[in-house]
Coordinates of C-alpha atoms in Angstrom, one line a residue:
X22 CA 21.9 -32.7 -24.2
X23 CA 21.1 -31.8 -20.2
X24 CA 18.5 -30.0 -19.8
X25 CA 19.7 -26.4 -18.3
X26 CA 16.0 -25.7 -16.7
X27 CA 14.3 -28.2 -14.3
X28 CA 11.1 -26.6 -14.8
X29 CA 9.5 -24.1 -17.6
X30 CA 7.9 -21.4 -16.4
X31 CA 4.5 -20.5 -17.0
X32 CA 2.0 -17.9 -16.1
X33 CA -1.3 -18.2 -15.5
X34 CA -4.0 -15.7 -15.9
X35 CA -6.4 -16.2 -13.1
X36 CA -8.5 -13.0 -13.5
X37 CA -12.1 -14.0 -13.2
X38 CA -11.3 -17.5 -13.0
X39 CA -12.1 -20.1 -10.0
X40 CA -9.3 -21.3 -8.0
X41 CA -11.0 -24.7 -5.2
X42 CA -8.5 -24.7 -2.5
X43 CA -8.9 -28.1 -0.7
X44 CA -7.8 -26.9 2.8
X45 CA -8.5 -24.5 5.3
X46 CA -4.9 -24.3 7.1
X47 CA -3.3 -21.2 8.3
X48 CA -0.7 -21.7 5.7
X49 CA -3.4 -21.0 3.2
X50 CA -4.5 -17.7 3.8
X51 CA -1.6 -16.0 2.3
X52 CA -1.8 -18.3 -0.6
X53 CA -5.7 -17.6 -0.8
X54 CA -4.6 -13.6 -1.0
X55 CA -2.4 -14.1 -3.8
X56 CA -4.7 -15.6 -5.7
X57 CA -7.5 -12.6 -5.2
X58 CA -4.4 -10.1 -5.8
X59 CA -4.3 -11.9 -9.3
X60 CA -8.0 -11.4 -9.8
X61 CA -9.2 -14.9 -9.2
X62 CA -12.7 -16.1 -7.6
X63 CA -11.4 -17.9 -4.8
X64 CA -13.4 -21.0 -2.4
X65 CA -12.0 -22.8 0.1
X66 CA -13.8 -26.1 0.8
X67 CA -12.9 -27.5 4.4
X68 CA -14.4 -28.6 7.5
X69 CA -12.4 -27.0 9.8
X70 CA -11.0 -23.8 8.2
X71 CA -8.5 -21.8 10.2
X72 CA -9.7 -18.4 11.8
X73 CA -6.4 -16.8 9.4
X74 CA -8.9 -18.6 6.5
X75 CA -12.1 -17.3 7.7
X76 CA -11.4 -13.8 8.0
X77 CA -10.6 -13.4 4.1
X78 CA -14.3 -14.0 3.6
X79 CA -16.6 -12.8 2.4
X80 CA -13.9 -12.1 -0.5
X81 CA -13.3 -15.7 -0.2
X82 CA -16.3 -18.5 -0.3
X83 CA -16.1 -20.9 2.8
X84 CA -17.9 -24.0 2.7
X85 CA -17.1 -26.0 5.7
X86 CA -17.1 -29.3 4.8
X87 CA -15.7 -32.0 3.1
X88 CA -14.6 -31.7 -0.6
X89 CA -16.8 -33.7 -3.3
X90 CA -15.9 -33.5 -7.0
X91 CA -19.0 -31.3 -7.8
X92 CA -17.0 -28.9 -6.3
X93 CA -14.0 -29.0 -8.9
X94 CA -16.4 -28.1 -11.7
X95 CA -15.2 -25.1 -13.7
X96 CA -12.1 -24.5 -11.9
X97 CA -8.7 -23.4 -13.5
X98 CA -6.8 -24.1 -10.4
X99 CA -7.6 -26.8 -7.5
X100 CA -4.6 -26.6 -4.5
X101 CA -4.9 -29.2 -2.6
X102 CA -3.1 -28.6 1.4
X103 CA -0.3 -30.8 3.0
X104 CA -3.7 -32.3 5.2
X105 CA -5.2 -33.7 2.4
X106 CA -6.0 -37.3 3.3
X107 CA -7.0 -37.9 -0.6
X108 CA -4.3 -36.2 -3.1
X109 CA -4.7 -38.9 -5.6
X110 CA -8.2 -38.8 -6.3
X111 CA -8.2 -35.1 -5.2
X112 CA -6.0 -34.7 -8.4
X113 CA -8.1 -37.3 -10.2
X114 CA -11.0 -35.3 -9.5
X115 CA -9.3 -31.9 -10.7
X116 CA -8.3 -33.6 -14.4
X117 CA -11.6 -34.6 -15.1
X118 CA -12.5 -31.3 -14.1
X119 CA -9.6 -30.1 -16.6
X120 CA -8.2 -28.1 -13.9
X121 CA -4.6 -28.0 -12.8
X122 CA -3.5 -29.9 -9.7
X123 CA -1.3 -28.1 -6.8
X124 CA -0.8 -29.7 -3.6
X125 CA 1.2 -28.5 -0.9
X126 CA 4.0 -30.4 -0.1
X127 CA 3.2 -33.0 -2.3
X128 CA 5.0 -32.2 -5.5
X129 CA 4.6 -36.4 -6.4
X130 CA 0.9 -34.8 -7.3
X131 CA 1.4 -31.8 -8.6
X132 CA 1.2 -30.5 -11.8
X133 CA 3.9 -28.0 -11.3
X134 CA 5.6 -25.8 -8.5
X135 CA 3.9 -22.7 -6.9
X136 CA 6.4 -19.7 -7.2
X137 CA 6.5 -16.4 -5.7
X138 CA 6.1 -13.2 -7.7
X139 CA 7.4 -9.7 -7.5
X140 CA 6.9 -6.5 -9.5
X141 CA 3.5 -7.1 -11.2
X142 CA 1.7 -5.1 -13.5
X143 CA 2.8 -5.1 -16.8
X144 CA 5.6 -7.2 -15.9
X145 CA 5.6 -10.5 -13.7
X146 CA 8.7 -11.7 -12.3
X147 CA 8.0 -15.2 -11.3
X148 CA 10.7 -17.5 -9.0
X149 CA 10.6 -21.2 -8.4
X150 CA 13.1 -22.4 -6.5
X151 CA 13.3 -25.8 -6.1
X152 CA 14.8 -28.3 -4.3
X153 CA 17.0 -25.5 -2.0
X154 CA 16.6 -24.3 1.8
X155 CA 14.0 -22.6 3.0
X156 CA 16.2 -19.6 4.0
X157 CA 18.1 -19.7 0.9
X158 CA 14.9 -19.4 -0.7
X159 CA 13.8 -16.7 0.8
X160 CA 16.5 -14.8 0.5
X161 CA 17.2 -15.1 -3.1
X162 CA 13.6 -13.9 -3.2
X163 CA 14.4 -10.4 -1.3
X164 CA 17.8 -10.3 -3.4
X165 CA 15.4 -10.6 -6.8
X166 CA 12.8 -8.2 -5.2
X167 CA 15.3 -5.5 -3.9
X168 CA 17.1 -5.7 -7.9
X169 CA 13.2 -4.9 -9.0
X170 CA 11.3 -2.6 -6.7
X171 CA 7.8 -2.3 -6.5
X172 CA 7.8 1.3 -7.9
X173 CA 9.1 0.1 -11.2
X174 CA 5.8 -0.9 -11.4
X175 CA 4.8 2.4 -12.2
X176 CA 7.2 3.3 -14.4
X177 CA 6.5 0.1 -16.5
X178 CA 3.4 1.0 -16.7
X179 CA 3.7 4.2 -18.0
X180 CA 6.4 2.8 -20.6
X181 CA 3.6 0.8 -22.0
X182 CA 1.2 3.6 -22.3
X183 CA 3.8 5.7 -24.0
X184 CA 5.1 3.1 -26.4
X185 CA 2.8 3.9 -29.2
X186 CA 5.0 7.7 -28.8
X187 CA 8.1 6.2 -28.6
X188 CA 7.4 4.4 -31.8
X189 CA 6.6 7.6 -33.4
X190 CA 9.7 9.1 -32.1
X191 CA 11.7 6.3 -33.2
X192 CA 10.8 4.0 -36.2
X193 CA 14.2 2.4 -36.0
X194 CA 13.6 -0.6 -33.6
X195 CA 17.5 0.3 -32.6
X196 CA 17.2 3.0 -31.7
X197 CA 14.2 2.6 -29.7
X198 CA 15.3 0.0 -28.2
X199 CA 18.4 2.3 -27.0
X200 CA 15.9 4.8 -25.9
X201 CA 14.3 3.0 -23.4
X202 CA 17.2 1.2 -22.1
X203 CA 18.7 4.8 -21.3
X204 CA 15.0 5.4 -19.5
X205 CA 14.7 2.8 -17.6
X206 CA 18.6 3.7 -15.8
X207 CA 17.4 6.3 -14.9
X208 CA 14.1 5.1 -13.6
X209 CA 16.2 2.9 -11.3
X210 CA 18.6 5.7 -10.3
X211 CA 15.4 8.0 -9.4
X212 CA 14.7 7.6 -5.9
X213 CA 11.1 8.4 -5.0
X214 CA 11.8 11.2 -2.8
X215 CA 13.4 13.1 -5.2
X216 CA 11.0 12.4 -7.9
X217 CA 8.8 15.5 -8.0
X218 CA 6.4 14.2 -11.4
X219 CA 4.2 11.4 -12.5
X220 CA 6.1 8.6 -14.4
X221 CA 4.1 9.8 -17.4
X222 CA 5.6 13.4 -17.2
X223 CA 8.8 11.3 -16.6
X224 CA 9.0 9.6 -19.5
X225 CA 7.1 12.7 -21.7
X226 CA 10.4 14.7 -20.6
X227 CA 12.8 11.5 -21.3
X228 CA 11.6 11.5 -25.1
X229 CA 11.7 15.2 -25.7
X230 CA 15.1 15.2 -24.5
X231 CA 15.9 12.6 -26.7
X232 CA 14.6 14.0 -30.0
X233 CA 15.9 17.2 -29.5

């Protein structure tokens, strides 16, 4: 049989965990923000870091020099840039440090592929797309993101502290399950103009409504 997926997806949780990046290029600095927007302890080793690099510290260590393997110690995630003049023992380095290898541009050493994410919170919608134009890429990213907006954040959030009531209100899994698929249509049909309560209060109303 085929296989239907190229790659399996799989999230990490980075929250107060180190992440070594092994350059100091522009194109890591958003890279290097995503990974403190995930909670991680972030250090970029390099000996000529990029003023885009620099001005994330002090939220991110800089150590201007040259990487050693003492430095991969403890690490969950080393990302490696396209500059590195050492990938193989860069990623040599990170295994005996049991850390997962990324390098930039250099999937032949990589231990998977970096996706984007939208919508976080309680729900992570993660995208790899491989092997496809960068401008097809990006905009099946902004076709994915505009399908899920960022408020629905909130709302899922609020589902998740309300579950325990909806469960209450509904022992039948069914019609649970029915109940919040009804909630979240209109959660997406709510624009945030004309939503006048908390997503809380929203979802309070949504149950009474249906129980009555």
């Amino acid at each position: 049989m085929a296989h239907l997926f190229p790659l399996f997806p799989l999230f990490l949780d980075l929250a107060g965990r180190p992440v070594v990046m092994l350059s100091g290029l522009p194109l890591m600095a958003p890279l290097a923000q995503r990974f403190l927007e995930a909670g991680a302890g972030v250090r970029v080793v390099s000996p000529n870091p990029s003023p885009q690099v620099r001005a994330l510290a002090p939220a991110v260590r800089v150590s201007e020099r040259r990487w050693t393997a003492a430095d991969l110690r403890s690490a969950a995630l080393v990302l490696a840039g396209p500059d590195e003049t050492r990938p193989a023992k860069a990623r040599a380095s990170a295994k005996a440090a049991r850390a997962l290898f990324q390098m930039v541009g250099g999937p032949e050493f990589s231990d998977g592929v970096l996706g984007d994410i939208t919508l976080g919170g309680p729900m992570t919608i993660g995208i790899a797309a491989t092997s496809l134009p960068d401008g097809l890429s990006k905009a099946l990213r902004k076709r994915v993101a505009d399908a899920a907006p960022d408020r629905l954040s909130g709302f899922l959030a609020a589902a998740a502290r309300a579950e325990g009531l909806a469960m209450q209100a509904f022992p039948d899994p069914a019609a649970r399950e029915r109940f919040w698929a009804g909630a979240l249509a209109a959660a997406l049909k709510t624009k945030p103009q004309d939503r006048a309560m908390s997503w809380d209060a929203f979802i309070d109303e949504a149950l009474r409504a249906a129980v009555r």
